[in-house]
Tab-separated table of C-alpha atoms and ligand atoms in Angstrom:
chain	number	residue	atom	x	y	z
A	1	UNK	CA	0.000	0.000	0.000
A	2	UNK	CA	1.741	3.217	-0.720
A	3	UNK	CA	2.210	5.843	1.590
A	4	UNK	CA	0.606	8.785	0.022
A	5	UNK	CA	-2.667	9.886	0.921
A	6	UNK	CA	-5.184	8.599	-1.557
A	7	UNK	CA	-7.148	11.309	-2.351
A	8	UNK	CA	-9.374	9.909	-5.101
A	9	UNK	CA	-8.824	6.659	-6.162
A	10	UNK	CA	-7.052	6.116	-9.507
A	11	UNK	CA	-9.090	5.449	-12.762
A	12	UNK	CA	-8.345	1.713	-13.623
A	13	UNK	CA	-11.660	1.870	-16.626
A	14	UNK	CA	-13.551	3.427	-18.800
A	15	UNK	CA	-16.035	3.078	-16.506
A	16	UNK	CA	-14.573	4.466	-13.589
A	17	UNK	CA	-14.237	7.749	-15.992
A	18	UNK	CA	-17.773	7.755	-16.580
A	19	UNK	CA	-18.816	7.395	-12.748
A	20	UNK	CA	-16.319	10.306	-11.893
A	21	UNK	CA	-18.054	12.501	-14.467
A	22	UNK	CA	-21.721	12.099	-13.124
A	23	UNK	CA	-20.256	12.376	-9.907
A	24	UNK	CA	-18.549	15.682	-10.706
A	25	UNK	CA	-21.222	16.784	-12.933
A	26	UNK	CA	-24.324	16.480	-10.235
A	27	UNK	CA	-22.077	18.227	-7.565
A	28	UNK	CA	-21.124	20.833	-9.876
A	29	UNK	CA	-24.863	21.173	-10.102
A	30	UNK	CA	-25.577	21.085	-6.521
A	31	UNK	CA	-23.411	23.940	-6.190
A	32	UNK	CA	-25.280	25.832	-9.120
A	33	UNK	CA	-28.356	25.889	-7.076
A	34	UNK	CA	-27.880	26.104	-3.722
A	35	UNK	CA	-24.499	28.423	-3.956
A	36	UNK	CA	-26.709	31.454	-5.385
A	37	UNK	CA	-29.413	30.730	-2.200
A	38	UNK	CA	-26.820	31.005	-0.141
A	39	UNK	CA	-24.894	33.990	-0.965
A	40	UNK	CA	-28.408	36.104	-1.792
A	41	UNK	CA	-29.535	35.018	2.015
A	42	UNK	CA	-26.205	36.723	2.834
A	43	UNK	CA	-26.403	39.663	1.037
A	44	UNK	CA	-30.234	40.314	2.063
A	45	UNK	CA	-29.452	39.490	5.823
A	46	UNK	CA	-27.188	42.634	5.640
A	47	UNK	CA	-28.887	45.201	3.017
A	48	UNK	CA	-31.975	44.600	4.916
A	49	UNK	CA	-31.262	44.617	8.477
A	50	UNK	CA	-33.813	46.205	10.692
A	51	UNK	CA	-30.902	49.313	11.791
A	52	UNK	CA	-29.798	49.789	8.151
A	53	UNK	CA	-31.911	52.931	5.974
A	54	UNK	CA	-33.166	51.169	2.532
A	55	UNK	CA	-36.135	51.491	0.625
A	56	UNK	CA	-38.272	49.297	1.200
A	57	UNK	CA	-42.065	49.717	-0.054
A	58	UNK	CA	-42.596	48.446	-3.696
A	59	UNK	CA	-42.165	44.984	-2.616
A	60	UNK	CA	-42.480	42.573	-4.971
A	61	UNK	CA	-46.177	40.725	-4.889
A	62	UNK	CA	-45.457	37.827	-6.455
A	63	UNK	CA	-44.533	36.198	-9.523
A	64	UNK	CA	-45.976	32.750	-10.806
A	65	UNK	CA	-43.705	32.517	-13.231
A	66	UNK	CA	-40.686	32.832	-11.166
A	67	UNK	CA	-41.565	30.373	-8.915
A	68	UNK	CA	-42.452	27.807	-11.411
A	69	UNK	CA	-39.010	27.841	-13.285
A	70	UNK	CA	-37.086	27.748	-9.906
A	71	UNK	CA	-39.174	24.660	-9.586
A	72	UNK	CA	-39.546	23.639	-13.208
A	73	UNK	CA	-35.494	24.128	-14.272
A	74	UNK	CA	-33.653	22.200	-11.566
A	75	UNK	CA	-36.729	19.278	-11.468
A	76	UNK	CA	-35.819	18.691	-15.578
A	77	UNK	CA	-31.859	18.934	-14.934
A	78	UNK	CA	-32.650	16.043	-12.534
A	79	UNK	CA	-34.494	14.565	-14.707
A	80	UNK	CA	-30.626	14.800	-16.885
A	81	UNK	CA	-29.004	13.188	-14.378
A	82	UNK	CA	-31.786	10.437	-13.885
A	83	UNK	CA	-31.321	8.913	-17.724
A	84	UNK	CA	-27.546	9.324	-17.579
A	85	UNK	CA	-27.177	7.343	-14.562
A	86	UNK	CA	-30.164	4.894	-15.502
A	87	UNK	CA	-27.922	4.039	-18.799
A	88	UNK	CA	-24.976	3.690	-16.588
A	89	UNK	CA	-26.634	1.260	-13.850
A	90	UNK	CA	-27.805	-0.470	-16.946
A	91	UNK	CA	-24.828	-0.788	-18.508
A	92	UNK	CA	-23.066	-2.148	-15.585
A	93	UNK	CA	-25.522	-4.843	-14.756
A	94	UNK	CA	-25.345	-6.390	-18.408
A	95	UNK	CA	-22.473	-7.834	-19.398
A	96	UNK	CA	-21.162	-8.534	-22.936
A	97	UNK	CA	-21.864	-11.997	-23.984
A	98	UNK	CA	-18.591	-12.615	-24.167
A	99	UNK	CA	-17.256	-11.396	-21.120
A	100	UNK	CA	-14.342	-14.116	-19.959
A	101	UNK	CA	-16.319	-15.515	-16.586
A	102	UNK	CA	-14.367	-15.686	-13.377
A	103	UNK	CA	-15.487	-17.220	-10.530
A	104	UNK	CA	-15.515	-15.782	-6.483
A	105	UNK	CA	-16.084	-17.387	-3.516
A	106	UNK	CA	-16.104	-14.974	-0.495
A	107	UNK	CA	-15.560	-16.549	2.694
A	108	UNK	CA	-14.440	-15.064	6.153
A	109	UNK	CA	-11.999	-13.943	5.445
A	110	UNK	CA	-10.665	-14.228	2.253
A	111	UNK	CA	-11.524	-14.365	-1.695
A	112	UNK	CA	-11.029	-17.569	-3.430
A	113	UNK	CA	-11.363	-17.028	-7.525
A	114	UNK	CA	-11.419	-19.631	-10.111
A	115	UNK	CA	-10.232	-19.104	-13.627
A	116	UNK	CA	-11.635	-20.217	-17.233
A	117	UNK	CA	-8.393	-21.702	-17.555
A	118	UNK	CA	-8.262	-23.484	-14.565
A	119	UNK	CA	-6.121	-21.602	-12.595
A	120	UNK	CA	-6.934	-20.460	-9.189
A	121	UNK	CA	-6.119	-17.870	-6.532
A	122	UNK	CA	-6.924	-16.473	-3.155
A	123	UNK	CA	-6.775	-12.747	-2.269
A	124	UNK	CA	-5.013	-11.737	-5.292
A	125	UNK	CA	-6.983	-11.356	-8.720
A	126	UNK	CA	-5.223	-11.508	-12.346
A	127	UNK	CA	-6.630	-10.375	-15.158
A	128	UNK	CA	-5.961	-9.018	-18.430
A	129	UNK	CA	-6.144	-5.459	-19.276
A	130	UNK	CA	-9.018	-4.542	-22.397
A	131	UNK	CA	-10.760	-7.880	-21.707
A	132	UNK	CA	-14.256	-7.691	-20.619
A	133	UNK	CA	-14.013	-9.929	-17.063
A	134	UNK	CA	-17.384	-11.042	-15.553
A	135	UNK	CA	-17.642	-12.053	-12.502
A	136	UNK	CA	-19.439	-14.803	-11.083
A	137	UNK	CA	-19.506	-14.319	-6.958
A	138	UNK	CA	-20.931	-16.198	-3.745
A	139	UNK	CA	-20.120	-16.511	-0.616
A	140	UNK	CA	-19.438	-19.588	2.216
A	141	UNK	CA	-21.280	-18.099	5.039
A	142	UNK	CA	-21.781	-14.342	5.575
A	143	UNK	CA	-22.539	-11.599	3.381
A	144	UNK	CA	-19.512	-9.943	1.930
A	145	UNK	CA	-19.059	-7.459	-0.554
A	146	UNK	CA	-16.612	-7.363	-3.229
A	147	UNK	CA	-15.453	-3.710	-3.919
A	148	UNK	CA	-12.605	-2.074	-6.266
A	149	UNK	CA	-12.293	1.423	-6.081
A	150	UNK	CA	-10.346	2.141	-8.958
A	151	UNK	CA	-13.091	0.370	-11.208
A	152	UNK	CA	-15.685	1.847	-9.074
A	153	UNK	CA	-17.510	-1.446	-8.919
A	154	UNK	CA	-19.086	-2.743	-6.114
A	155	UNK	CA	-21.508	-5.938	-5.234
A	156	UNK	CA	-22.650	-7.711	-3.001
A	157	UNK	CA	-21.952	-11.328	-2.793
A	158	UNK	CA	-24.632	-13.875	-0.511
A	159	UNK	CA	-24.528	-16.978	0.938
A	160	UNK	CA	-26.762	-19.727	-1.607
A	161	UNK	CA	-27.216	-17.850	-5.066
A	162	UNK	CA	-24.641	-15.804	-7.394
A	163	UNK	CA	-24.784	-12.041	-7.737
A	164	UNK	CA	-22.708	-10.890	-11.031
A	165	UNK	CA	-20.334	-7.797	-11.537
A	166	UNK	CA	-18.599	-7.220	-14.778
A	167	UNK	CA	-15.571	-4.821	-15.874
A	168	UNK	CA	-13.222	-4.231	-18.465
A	169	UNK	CA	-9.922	-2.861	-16.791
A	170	UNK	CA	-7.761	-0.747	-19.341
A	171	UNK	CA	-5.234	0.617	-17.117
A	172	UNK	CA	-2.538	-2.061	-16.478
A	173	UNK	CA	-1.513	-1.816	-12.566
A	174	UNK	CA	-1.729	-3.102	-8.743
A	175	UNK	CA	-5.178	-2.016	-7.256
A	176	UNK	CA	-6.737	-2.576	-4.000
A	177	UNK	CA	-9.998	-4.945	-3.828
A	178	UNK	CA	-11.745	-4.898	-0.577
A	179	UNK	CA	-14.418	-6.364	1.347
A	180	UNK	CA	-17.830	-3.558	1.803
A	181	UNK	CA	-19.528	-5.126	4.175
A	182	UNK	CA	-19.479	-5.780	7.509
A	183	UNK	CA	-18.576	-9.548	8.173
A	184	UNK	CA	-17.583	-10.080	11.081
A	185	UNK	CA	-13.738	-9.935	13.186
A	186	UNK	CA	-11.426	-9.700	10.687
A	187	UNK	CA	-13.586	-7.780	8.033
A	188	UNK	CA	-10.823	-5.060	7.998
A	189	UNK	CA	-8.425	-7.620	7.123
A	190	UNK	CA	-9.945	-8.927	3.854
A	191	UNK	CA	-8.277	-7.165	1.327
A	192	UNK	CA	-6.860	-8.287	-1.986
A	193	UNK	CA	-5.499	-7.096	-5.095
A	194	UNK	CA	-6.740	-6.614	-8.353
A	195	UNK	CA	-4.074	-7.266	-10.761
A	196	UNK	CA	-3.860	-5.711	-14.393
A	197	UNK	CA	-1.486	-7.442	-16.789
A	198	UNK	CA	-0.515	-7.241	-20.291
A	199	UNK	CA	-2.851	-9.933	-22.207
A	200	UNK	CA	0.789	-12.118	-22.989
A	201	UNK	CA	1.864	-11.682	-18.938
A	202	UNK	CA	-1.536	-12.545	-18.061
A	203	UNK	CA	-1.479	-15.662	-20.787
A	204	UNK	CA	2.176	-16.820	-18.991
A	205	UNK	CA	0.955	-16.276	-15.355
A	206	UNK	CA	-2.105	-18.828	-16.378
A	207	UNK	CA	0.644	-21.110	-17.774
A	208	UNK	CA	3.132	-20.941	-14.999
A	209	UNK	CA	-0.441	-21.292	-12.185
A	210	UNK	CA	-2.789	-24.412	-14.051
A	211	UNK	CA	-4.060	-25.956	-11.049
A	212	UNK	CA	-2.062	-29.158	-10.539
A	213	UNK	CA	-1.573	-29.497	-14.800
A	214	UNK	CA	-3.477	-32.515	-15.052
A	215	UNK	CA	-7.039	-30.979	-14.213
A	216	UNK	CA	-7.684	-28.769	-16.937
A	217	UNK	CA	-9.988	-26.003	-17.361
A	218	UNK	CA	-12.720	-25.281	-14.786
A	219	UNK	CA	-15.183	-26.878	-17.334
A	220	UNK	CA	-12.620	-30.413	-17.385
A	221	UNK	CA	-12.721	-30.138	-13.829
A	222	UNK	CA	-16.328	-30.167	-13.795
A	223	UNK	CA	-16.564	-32.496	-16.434
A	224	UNK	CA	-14.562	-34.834	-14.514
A	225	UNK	CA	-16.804	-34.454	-11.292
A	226	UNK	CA	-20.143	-35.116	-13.359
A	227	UNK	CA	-18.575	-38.108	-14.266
A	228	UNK	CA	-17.814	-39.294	-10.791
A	229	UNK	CA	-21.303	-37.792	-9.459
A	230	UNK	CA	-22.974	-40.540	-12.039
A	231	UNK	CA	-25.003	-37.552	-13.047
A	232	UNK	CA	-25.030	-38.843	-16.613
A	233	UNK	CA	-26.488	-41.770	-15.383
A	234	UNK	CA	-29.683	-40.194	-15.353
A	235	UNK	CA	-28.504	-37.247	-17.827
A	236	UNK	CA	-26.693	-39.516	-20.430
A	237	UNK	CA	-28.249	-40.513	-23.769
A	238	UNK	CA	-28.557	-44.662	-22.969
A	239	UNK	CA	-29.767	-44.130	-19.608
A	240	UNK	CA	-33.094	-45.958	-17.948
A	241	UNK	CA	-34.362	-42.572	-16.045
A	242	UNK	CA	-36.302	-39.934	-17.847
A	243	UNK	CA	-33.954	-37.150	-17.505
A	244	UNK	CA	-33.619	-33.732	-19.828
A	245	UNK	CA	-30.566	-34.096	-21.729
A	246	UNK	CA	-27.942	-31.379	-21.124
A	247	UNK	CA	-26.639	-30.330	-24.196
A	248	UNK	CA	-26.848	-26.618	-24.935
A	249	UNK	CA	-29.057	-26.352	-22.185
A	250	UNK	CA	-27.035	-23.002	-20.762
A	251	UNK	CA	-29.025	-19.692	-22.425
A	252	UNK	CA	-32.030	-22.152	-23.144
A	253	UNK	CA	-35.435	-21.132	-22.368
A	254	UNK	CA	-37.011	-23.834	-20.112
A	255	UNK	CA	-40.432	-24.599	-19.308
A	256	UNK	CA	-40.675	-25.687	-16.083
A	257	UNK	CA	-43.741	-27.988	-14.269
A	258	UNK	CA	-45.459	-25.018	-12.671
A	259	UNK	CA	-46.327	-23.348	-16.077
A	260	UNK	CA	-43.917	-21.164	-15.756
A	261	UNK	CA	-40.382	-20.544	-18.087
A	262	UNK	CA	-36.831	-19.388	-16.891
A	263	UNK	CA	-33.752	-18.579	-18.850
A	264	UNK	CA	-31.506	-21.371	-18.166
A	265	UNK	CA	-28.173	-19.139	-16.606
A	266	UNK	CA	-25.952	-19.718	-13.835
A	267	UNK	CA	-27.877	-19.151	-10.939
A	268	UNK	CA	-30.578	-21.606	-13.079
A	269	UNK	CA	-27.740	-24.202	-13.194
A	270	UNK	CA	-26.619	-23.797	-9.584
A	271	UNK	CA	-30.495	-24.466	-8.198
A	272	UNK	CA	-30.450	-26.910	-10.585
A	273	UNK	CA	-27.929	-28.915	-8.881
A	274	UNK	CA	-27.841	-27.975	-4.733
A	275	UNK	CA	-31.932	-27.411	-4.868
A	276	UNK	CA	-33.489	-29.603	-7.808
A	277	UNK	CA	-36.736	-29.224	-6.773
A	278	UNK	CA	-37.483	-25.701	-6.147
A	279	UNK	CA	-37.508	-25.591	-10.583
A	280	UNK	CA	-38.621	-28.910	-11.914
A	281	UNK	CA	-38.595	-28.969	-15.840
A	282	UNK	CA	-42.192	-29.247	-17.418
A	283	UNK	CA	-42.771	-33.372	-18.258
A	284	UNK	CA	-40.307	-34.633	-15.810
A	285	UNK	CA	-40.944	-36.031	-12.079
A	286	UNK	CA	-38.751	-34.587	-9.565
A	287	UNK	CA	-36.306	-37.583	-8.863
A	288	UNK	CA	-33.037	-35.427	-9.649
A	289	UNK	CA	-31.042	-35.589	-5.125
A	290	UNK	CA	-29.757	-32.508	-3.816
A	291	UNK	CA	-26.190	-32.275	-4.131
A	292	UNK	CA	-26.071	-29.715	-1.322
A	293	UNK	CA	-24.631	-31.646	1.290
A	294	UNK	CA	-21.848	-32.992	-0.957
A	295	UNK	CA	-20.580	-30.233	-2.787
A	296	UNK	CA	-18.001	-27.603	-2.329
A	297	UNK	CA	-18.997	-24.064	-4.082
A	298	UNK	CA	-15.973	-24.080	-5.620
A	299	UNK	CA	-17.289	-27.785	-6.869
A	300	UNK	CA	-20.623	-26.348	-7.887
A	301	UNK	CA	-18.571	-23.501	-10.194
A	302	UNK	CA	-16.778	-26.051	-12.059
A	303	UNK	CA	-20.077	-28.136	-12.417
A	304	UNK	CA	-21.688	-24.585	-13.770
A	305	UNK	CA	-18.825	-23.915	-16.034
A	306	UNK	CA	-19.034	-27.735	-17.386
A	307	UNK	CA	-22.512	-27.368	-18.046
A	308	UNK	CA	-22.384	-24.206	-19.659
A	309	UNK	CA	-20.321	-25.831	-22.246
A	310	UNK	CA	-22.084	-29.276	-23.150
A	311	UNK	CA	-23.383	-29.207	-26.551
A	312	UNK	CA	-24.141	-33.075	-26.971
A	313	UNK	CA	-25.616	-34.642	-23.623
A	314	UNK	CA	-23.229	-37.195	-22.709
B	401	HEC	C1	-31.515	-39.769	-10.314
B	401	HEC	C2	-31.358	-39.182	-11.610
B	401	HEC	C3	-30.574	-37.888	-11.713
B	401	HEC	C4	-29.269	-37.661	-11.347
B	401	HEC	C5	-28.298	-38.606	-10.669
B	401	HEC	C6	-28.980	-36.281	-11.714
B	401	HEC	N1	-30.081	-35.706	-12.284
B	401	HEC	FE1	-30.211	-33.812	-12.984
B	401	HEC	N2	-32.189	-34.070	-13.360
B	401	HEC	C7	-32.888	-35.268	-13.219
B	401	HEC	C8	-34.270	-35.061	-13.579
B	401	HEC	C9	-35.374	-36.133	-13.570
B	401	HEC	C10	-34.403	-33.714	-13.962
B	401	HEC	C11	-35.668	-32.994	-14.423
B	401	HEC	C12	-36.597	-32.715	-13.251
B	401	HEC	C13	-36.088	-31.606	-12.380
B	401	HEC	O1	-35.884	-30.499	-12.901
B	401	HEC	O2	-35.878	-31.852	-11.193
B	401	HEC	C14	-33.063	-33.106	-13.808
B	401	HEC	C15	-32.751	-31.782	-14.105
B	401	HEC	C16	-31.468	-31.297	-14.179
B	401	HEC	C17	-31.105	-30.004	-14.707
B	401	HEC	C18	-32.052	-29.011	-15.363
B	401	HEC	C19	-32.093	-29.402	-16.820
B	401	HEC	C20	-32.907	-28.548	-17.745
B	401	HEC	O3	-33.096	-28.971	-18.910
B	401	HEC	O4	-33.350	-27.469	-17.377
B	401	HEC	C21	-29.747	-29.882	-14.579
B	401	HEC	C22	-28.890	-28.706	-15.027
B	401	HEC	C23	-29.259	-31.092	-13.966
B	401	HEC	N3	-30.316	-31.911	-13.731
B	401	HEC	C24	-27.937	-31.331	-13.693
B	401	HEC	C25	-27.486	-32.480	-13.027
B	401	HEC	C26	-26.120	-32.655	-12.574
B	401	HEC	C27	-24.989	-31.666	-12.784
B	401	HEC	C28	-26.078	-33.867	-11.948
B	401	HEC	C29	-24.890	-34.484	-11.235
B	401	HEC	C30	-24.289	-33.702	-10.193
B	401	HEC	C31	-27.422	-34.437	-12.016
B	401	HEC	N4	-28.238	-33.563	-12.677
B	401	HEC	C32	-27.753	-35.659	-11.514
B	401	HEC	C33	-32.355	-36.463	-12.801
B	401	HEC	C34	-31.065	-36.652	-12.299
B	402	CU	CU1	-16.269	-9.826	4.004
């Protein structure tokens, strides 16, 4: 951490440049309006004190229109400042299809992320610079909060379901990633880095960090477990149970046996495996265990990545 006091975080995004000019904008407009009240309550205060000789008959009456564009004028410039930071929020909360999908598991106290590639870390996060990163974050017991100033992103991440964040850092550099919420003793403590490399450093740090070689990609190491679950010996195509087959099931619309239809995405997939029957699929009986009880998170990501990927259904 350097020694300098931090004044105003550095800008690690073109996002981060975007947030700083709303921010500056609405306070510069803040000031607009209530700098003018101010000073004329000053000025007044002493033209017109009680011991001081001015004119005063031919007070104004009133004046409608005054008062309505004093009203009017700041409620549209609002009204600015509303859609720009709509399309922002929007913006932020929809990312690009092709967005490279990390995963995060918060626990106290610590981050634990899981790579595409396979790699994994804890506490520091490595990414490469103009790559759109999504990621995918829950948390082993309480609620955390995973917050980088210098992206000027910041999400919540609970216990049982995935919340998303996405960025695209274009600033190569060492930034701080903290924990935003409460958590519990050493909350202060859980602290990270976000780490912006070159797209070649970033390729020969995932080289140099493949979790144990043999295992793969998150999606092998999935692949792997839903082979040792048996789950394609309900899934798979010879099987004796009536099961949906998985292939491209990830981004599928899915009718389900209430009537109603979900997009099949990761939080779908998650339920899918730790709560199978909160969502049973339209035309099947809900025979599909729980794998609650059995399963790491980190073991559920890699099942979620796997799926995501299976185009025939094995
Ligand atoms: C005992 C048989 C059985 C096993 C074992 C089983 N499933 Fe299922 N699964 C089902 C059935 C039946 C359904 C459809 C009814 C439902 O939604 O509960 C289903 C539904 C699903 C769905 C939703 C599919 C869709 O089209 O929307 C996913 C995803 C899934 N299972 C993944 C898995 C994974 C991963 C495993 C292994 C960890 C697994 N299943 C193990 C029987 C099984
Ligand atoms: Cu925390």
């Amino acid at each position: 951490m350097s020694a300098a006091i931090e004044l105003w975080p550095p800008q690690a995004s073109q996002h981060a440049k975007d947030i700083d000019l709303l921010i500056g904008s609405f306070g510069a407009m803040v000031w607009l309006f209530t700098l003018p009240v101010f000073v004329l309550i000053t000025v007044f205060a002493i033209r017109y004190r009680r011991s001081h000789e001015v004119n005063r008959e031919h007070a104004p009456p009133g004046n409608p229109w005054l008062e309505l564009s004093w009203s009017a004028i700041p409620f549209l410039m609002i009204l600015v400042f509303f859609v720009w930071s709509t399309a922002l929020f929007l913006d932020l909360y929809r990312p690009p299809a092709e967005a490279m999908p990390i995963h995060v598991v918060a626990k106290q106290w610590m981050w634990k992320f899981q790579h595409p590639e396979g790699a994994r870390e804890i506490n520091d996060l490595h990414v490469p610079v103009g790559t759109p990163v999504k990621l995918v974050m829950t948390s082993e017991d309480a609620i955390h909060s995973l917050y980088v100033p210098a992206l000027r992103i910041k999400q919540d991440v609970l216990p049982g379901r995935y919340t998303s964040l996405w960025f695209d850092a274009e600033q190569e550099g060492v930034y701080p990633l903290r924990c935003a919420e409460f958590c519990g003793t050493d909350h202060s403590a859980m602290t990270g880095r976000l780490i912006v490399m070159r797209a070649d450093a970033y390729a020969a740090w995932l080289a140099r960090n493949r979790d144990g070689g043999a295992d793969g990609t998150l999606a092998a190491q999935g692949g792997a477990l839903y082979r040792r679950l048996g789950c394609g010996g309900c899934h798979g195509a010879g099987a004796s149970v009536r099961a949906p087959p998985l292939g491209g099931v990830f981004g599928r619309p899915v009718a389900l046996a209430d009537g109603g239809s979900v997009t099949a995405d990761e939080q779908y997939l998650r339920d899918a495996i730790l709560l199978p029957n909160r969502q049973v699929v339209a035309g099947y009986r809900p025979i599909m265990p729980t794998y609650a009880n059995t399963l790491s998170e980190e073991q559920v990501n890699a099942l979620v990545e796997y799926l995501k990927g299976v185009r025939d259904g094995r």
